Coordinates of C-alpha atoms and ligand atoms in Angstrom, one line a residue:
X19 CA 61.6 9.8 -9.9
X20 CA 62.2 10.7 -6.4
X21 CA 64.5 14.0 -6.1
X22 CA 65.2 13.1 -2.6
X23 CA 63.9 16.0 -1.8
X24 CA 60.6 16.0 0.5
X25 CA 57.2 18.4 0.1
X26 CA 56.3 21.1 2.3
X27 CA 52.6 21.2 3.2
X28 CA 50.3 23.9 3.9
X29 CA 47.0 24.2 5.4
X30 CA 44.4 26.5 4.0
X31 CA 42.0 27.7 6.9
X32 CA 38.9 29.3 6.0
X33 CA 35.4 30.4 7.6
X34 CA 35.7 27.6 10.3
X35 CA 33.6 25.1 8.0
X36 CA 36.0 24.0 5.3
X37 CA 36.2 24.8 1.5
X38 CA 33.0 23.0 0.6
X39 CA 30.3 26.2 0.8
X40 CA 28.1 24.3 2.2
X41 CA 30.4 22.6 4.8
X42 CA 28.7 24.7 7.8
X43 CA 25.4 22.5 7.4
X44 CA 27.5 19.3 7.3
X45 CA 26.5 16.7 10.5
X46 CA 29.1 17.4 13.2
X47 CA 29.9 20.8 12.6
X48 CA 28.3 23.8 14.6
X49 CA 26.7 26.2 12.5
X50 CA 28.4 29.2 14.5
X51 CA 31.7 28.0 13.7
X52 CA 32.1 31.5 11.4
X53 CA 32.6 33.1 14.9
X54 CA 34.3 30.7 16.9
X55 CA 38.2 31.0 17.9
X56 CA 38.1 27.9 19.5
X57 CA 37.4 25.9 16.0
X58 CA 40.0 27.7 14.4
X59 CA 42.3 26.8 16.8
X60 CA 41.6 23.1 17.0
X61 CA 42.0 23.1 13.4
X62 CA 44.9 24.9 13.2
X63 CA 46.7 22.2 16.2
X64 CA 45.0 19.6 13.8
X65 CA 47.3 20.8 11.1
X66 CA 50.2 21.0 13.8
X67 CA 49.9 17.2 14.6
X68 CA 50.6 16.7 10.7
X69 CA 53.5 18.4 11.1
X70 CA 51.9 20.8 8.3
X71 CA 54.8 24.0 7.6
X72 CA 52.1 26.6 7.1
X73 CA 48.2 27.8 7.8
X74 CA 47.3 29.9 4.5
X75 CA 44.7 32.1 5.2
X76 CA 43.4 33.7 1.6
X77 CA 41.5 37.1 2.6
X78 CA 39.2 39.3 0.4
X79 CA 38.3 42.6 1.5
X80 CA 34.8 42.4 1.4
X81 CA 32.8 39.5 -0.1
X82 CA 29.5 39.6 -2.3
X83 CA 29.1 35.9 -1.8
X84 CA 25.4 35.4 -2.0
X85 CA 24.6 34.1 1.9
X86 CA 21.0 32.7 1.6
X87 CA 22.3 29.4 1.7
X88 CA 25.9 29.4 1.4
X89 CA 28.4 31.1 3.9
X90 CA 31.3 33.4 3.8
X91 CA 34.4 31.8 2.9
X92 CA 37.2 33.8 4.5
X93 CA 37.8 34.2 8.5
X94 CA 36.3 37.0 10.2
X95 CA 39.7 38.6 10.4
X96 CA 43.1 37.2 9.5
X97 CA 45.9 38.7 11.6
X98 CA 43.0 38.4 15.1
X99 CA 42.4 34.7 13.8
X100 CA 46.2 34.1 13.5
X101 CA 47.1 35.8 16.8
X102 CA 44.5 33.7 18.7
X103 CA 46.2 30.5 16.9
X104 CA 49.6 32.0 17.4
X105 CA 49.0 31.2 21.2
X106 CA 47.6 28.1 20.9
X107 CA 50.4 26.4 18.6
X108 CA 53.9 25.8 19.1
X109 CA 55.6 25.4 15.4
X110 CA 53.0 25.4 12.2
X111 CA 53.5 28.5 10.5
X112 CA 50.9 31.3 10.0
X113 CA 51.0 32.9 6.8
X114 CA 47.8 35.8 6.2
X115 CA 46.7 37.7 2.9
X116 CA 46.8 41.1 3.4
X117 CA 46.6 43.5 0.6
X118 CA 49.1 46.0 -0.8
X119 CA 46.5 47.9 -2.9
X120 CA 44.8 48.8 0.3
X121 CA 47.2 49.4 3.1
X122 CA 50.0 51.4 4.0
X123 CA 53.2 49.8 4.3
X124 CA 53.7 51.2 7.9
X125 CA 50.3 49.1 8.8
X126 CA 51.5 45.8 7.4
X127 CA 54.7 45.9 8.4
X128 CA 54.0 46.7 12.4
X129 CA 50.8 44.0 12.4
X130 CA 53.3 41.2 10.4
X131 CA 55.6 41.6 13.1
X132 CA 54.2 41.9 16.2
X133 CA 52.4 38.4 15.1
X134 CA 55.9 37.0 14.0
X135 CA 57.1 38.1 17.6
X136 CA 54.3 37.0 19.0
X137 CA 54.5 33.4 17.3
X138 CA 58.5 33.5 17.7
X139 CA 59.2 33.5 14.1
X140 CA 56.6 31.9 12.3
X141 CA 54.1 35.2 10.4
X142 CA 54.3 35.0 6.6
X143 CA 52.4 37.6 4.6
X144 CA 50.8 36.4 1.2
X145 CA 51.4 40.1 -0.5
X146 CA 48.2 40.0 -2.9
X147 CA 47.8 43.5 -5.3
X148 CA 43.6 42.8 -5.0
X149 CA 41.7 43.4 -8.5
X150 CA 38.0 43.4 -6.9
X151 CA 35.7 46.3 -7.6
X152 CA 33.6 45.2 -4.4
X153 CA 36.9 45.8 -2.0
X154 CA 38.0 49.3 -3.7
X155 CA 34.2 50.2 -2.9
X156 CA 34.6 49.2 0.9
X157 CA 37.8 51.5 0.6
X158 CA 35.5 54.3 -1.2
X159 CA 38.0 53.6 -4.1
X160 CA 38.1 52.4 -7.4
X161 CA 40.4 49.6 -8.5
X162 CA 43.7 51.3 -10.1
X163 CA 44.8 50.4 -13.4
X164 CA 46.8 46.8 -13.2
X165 CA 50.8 48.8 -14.1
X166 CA 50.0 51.3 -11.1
X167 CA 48.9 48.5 -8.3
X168 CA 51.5 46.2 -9.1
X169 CA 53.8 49.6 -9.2
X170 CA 52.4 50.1 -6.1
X171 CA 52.9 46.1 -4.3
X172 CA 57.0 46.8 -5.6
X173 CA 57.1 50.0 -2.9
X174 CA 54.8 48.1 -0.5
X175 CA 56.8 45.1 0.2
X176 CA 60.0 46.7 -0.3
X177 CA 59.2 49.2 2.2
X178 CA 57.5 46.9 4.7
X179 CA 60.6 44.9 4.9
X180 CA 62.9 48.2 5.0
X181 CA 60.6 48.9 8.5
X182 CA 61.0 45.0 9.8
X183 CA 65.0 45.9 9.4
X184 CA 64.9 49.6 10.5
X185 CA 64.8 48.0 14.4
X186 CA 68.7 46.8 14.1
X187 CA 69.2 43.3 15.1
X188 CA 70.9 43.9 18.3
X189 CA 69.8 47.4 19.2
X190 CA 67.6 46.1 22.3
X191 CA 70.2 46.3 25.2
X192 CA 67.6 46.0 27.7
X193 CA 70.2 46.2 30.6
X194 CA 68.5 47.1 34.3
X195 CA 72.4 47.6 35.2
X196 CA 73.6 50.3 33.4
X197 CA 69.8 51.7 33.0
X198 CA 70.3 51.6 28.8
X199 CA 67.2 49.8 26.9
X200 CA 67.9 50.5 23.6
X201 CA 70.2 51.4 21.3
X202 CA 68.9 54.6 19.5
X203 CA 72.1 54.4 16.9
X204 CA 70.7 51.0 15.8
X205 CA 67.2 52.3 15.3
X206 CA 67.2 54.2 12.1
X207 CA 64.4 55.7 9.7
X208 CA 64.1 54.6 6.3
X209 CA 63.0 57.1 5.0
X210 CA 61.7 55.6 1.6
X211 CA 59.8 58.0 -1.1
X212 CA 58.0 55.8 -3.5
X213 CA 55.2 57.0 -6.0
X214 CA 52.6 55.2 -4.1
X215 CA 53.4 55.0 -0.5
X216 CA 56.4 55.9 1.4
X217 CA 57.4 55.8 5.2
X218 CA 59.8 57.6 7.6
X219 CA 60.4 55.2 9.9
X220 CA 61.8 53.1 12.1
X221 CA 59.3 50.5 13.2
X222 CA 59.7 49.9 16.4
X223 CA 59.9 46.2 16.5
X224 CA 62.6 44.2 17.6
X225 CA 63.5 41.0 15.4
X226 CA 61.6 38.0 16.1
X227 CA 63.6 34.3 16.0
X228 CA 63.2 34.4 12.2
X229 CA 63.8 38.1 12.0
X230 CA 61.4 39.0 10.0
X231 CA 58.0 37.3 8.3
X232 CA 58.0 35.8 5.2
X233 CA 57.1 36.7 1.7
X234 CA 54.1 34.5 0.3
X235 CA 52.1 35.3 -3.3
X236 CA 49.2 34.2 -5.2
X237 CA 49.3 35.7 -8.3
X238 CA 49.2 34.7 -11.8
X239 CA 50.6 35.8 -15.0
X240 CA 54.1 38.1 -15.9
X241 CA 52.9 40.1 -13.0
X242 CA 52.3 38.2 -10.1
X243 CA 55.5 36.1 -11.2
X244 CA 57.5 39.0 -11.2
X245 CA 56.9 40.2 -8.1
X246 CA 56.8 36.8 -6.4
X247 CA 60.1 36.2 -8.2
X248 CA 62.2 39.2 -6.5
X249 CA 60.7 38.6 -3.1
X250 CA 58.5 35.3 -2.1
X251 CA 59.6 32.5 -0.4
X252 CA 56.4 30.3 -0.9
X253 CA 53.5 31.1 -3.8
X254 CA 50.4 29.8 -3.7
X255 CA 48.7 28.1 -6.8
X256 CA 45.7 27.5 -8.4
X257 CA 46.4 24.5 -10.8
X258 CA 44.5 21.7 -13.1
X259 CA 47.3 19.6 -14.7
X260 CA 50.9 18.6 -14.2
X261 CA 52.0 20.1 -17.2
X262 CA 50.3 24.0 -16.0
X263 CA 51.5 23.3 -12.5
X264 CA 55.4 22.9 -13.7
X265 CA 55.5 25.6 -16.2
X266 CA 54.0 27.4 -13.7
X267 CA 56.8 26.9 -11.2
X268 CA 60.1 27.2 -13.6
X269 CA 58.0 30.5 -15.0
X270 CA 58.9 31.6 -11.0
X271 CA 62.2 29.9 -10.6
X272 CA 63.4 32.1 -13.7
X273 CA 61.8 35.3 -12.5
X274 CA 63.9 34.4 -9.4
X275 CA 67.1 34.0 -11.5
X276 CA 66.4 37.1 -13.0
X277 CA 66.2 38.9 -9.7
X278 CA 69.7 37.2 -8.9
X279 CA 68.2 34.7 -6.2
X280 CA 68.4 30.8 -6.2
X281 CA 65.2 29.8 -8.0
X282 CA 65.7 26.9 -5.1
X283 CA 64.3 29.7 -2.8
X284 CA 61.1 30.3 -3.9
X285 CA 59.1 26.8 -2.9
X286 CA 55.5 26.6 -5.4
X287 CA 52.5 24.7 -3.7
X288 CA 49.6 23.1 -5.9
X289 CA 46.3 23.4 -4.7
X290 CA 44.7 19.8 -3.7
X291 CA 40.9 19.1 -2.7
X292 CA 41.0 15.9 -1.4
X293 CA 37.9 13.8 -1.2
X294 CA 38.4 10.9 1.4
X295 CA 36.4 7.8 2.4
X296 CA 36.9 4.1 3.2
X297 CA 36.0 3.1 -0.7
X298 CA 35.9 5.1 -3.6
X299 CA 31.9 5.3 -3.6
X300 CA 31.6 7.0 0.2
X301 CA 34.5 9.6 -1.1
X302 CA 31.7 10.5 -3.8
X303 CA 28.8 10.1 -1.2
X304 CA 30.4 12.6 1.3
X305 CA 30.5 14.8 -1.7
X306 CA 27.0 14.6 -3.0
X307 CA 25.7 15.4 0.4
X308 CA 27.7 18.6 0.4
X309 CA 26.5 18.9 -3.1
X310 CA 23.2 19.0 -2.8
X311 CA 22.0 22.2 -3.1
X312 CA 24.4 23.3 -5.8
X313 CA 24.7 20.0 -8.2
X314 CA 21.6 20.8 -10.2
X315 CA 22.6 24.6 -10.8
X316 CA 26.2 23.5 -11.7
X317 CA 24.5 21.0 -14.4
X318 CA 24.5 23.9 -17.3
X319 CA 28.1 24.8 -16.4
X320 CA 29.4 21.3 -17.0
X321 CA 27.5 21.5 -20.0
X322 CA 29.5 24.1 -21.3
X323 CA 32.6 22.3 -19.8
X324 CA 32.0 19.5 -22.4
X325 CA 30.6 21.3 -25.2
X326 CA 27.2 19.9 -25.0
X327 CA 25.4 23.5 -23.4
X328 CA 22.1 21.8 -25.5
X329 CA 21.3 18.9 -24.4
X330 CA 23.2 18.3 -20.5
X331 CA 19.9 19.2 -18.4
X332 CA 18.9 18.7 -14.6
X333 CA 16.3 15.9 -15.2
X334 CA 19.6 13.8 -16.4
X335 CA 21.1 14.4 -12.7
X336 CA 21.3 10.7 -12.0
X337 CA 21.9 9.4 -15.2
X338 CA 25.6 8.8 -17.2
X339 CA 26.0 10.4 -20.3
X340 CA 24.1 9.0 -23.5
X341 CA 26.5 7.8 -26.0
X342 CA 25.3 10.0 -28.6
X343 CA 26.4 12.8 -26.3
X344 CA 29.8 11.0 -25.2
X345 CA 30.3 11.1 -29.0
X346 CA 30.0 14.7 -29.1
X347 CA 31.2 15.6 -26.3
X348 CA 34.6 17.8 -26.2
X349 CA 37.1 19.2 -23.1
X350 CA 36.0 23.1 -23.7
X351 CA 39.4 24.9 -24.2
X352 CA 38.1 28.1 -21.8
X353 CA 38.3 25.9 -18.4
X354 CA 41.3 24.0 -17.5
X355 CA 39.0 21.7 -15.9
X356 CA 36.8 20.1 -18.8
X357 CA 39.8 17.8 -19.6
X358 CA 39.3 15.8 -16.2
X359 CA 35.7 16.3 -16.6
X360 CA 35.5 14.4 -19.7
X361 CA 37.7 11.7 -18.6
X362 CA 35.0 11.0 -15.8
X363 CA 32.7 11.3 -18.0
X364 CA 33.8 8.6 -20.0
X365 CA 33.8 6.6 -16.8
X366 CA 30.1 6.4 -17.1
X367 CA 29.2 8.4 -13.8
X368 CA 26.1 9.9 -13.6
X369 CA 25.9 13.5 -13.9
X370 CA 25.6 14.1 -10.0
X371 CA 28.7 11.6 -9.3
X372 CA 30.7 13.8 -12.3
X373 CA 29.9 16.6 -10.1
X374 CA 30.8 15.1 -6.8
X375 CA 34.2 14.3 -8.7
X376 CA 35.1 18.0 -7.8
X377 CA 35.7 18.6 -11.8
X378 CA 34.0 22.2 -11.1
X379 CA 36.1 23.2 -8.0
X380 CA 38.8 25.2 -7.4
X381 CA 41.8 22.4 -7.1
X382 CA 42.3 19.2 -8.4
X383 CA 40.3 16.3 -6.2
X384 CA 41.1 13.3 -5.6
X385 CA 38.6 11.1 -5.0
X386 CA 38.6 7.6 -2.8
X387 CA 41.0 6.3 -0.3
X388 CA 43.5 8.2 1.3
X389 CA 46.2 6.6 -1.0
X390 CA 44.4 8.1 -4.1
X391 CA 45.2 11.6 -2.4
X392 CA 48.9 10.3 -1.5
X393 CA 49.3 9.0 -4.9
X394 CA 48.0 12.0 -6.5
X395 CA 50.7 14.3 -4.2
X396 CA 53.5 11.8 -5.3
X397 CA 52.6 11.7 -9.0
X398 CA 52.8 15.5 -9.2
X399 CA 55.4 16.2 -6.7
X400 CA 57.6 13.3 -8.3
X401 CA 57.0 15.3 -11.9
X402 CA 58.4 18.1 -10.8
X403 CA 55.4 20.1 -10.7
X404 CA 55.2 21.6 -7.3
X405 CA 57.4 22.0 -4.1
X406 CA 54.3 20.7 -1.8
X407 CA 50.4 21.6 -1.6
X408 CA 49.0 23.4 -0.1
X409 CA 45.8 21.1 1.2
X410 CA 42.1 22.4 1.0
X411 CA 39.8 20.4 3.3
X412 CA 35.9 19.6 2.1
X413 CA 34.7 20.0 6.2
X414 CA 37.2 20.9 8.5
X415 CA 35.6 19.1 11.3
X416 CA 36.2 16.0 10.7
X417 CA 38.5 16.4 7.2
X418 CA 41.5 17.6 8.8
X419 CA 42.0 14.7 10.9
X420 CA 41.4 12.3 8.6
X421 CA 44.3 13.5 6.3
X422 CA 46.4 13.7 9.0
X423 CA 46.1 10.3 10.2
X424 CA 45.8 8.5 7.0
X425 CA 47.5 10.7 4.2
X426 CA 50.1 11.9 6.2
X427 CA 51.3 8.0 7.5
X428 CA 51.3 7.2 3.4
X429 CA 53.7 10.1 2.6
X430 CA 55.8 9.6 5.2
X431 CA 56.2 5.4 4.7
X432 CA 56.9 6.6 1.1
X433 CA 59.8 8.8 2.3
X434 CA 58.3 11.8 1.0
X435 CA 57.2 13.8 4.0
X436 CA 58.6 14.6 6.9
X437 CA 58.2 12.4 9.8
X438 CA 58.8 15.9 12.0
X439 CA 59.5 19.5 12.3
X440 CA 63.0 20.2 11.7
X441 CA 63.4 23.6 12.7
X442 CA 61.1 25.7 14.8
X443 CA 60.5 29.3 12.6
X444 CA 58.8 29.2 9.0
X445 CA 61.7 30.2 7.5
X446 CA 63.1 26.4 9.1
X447 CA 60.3 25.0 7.6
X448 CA 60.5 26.5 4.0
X449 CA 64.6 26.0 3.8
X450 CA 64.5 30.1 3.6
X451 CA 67.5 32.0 3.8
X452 CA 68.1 34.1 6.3
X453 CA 67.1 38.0 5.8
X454 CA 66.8 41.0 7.6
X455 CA 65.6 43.7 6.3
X456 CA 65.3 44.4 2.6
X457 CA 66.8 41.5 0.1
X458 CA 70.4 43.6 -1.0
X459 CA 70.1 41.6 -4.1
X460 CA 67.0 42.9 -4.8
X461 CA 67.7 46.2 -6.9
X462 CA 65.0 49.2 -8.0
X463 CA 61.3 48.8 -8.7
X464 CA 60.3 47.2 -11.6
X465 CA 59.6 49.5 -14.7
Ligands
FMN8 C1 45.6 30.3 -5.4 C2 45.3 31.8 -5.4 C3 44.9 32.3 -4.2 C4 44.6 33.7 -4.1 N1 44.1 34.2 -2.9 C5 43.8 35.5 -2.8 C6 43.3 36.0 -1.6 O1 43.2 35.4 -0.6 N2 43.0 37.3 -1.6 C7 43.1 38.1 -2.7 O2 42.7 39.3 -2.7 N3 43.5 37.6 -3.9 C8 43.9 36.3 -4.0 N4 44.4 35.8 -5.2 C9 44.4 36.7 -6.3 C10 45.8 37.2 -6.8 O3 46.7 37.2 -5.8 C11 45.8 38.6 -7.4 O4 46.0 39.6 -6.5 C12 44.5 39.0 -8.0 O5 44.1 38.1 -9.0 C13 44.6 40.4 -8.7 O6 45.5 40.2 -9.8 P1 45.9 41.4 -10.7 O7 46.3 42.5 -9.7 O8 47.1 40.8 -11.4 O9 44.8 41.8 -11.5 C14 44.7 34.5 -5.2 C15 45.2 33.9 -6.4 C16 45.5 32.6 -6.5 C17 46.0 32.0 -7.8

């Protein structure tokens, strides 16, 4: 059932590879693409020429990844990355992770702006509370009991957007006539006193063509739905089904209700891994090559996906299932995952193929021509169980530009997808209302 209503896309951009680990060893891509600006920003006007609404850049604060063979998966830095894209683009949103656990509200409120000045109205912040041991060490901290950070996230935002408003909307006078540049009556502290964090104030920022950035969240759970609820415009998700993906999204759209905003506001984005080729068995051959490496040690987790932890072993790697373990074999109810893993199973892949199926990464994939991916958007987009997806590439390279020019034509002869952009800030592009400021609906801190 079409809604009429079409999906917003995003972009995630990573370590200049793509999401696949081992993307940097791929044919065609430089090895040194961790480093390189220049990548980023081809990627990033990639995204633009799909008339994508956002870049989302996840960010950890430190990573214990293991780097013998596989590389980082995050940018060097997000706000330098998204400056040096800022420049280089003209519309496509830029939306960075930046942590409320470990920064000050002053710092996150100054860098988000400047970028959304610098980008004319297009810097979204993906508020994340950050629950890693590895990042509190980097900070000579330990992680904070979950109440107290989330506690802590309420002040954060609230306060960053009090200092994006403290700057009043037309205090810049800026007139070489009467010698007055600003308006010092217009610029006014906040002076906020949280538990946590607190700032005096003002920010000395003037609004940008959106005003201010945008809201973005990741989290799961009564928490992260919470928070997302009273403030985010977009939320970021990490889903395996239809079903999770829309109680997901009404378990949002009621925490905005509950905060008195139009649930309408807050737009959810699936996660979606596509893997892309000219027949079904190159989709799955791109993937084996990335693969590899890490297909035999993934063999014992699949295992345990389908119940059979005895007797799935690496020597079976390019053999199907044996009937006497398809007749055992059940969806393990502690990963979301094994249900599509069985299913392909039952196919009668081999074991590497199962693998190259994507049934052990972090979105759904799927797998074929580029109207297997379109179909899979519609289906769940046509369910109800997203506002758009945001789009994980396997090899940025060359990945990016195949979606564009093959996806993105399906969608749009299908009516679902823009044909271009219809505003020119974020806030155009998510159908966000305007705000300035803190949200006057939005009352105290949560309890
Ligand atoms: C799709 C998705 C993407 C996420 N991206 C990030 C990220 O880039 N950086 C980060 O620190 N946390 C990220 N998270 C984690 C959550 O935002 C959350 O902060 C973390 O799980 C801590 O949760 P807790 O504070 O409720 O324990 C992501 C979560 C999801 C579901």
């Amino acid at each position: 059932m079409t809604t009429g209503k079409q999906m917003i896309l995003g972009m995630h951009l990573g370590n200049g590879y793509g999401s696949q680990s081992s993307a940097w060893r791929a044919p065609g891509v430089d090895p040194a693409n961790y480093t390189s600006f220049d990548a980023q920003v081809r990627y990033a006007q990639a995204a633009e020429r799909g008339k994508f609404a956002f870049l989302f850049l996840p960010d950890f604060l430190g990573e214990q990844a293991d780097l013998t063979r596989e590389s980082l998966m995050i940018t060097l830095e997000p706000m330098m990355t998204l400056a040096a894209i800022a420049r280089e683009t003209k519309r496509i949103g830029l939306v960075a992770t930046g942590s409320t656990t470990f920064n000050e509200p002053f710092n996150i409120a100054r860098q988000f702006k400047a970028l959304d000045v610098m980008s004319h109205g297009r810097a979204g912040w993906n508020a994340v509370t950050t629950s890693d041991p590895v990042a509190a060490a980097n900070y000579g901290r330990a992680i904070a009991p979950r109440p107290e950070r989330y506690q802590r996230a309420h002040e954060t935002i609230q306060i960053a957007q009090a200092l994006w408003g403290s700057w009043g909307r037309d205090a810049w006078v800026k007139d070489t006539k009467t010698g007055y540049f600003a308006d010092p009556a217009k610029i006014q502290p906040v002076n906020l006193q949280g538990e946590y964090v607190a700032s005096r104030g003002p920010l000395s920022i003037p609004p940008s063509e959106q005003g201010q950035p945008v809201i973005f969240s990741a989290g799961g759970g009564g928490n992260g739905a919470e928070l997302a609820g009273r403030y985010a415009s977009g939320v970021i998700g990490a889903v395996f089904t239809i079903e999770d993906s829309r109680n997901q999204r009404e378990a949002l759209r009621e925490a905005a209700r509950r905060a008195g905003r139009d649930p309408d506001e807050v737009k959810f984005f699936a996660g979606v891994m596509p893997a892309i080729g000219a027949t079904k068995r190159e989709a799955l051959d791109r993937r084996v090559a990335l693969g590899e490496l890490a297909t035999p040690a993934r063999v014992p987790y699949l295992g345990a996906m389908l119940n059979l932890p005895a007797t799935l072993n690496v020597s079976q790697l390019d053999e199907p299932l044996t009937p006497a373990q398809l007749a055992v074999a059940s969806p393990s109810p502690f990963d979301p995952r094994s249900v599509r893993a069985l299913e392909v199973a039952r196919e009668g892949w081999t074991i590497r193929d199962i693998l190259a199926h994507g049934v052990i990464d972090y979105h759904p994939t799927p797998v074929g021509t580029a109207s297997v991916t379109a179909d899979h958007m519609q289906e769940w987009f046509e369910a109800g169980a997203c506002d758009g997806f945001w789009v994980s590439i396997d090899i940025n390279e060359d990945g990016i530009d195949t979606f564009v020019e093959e996806v993105v034509p399906l969608l749009q002869e299908r009516g679902l997808y823009h044909e271009d952009y219809e505003g020119t800030t974020l806030r155009d592009h998510l159908g966000a209302p305007a705000q300035y400021g803190l949200d006057p609906r939005i009352a105290a801190p949560a309890e």
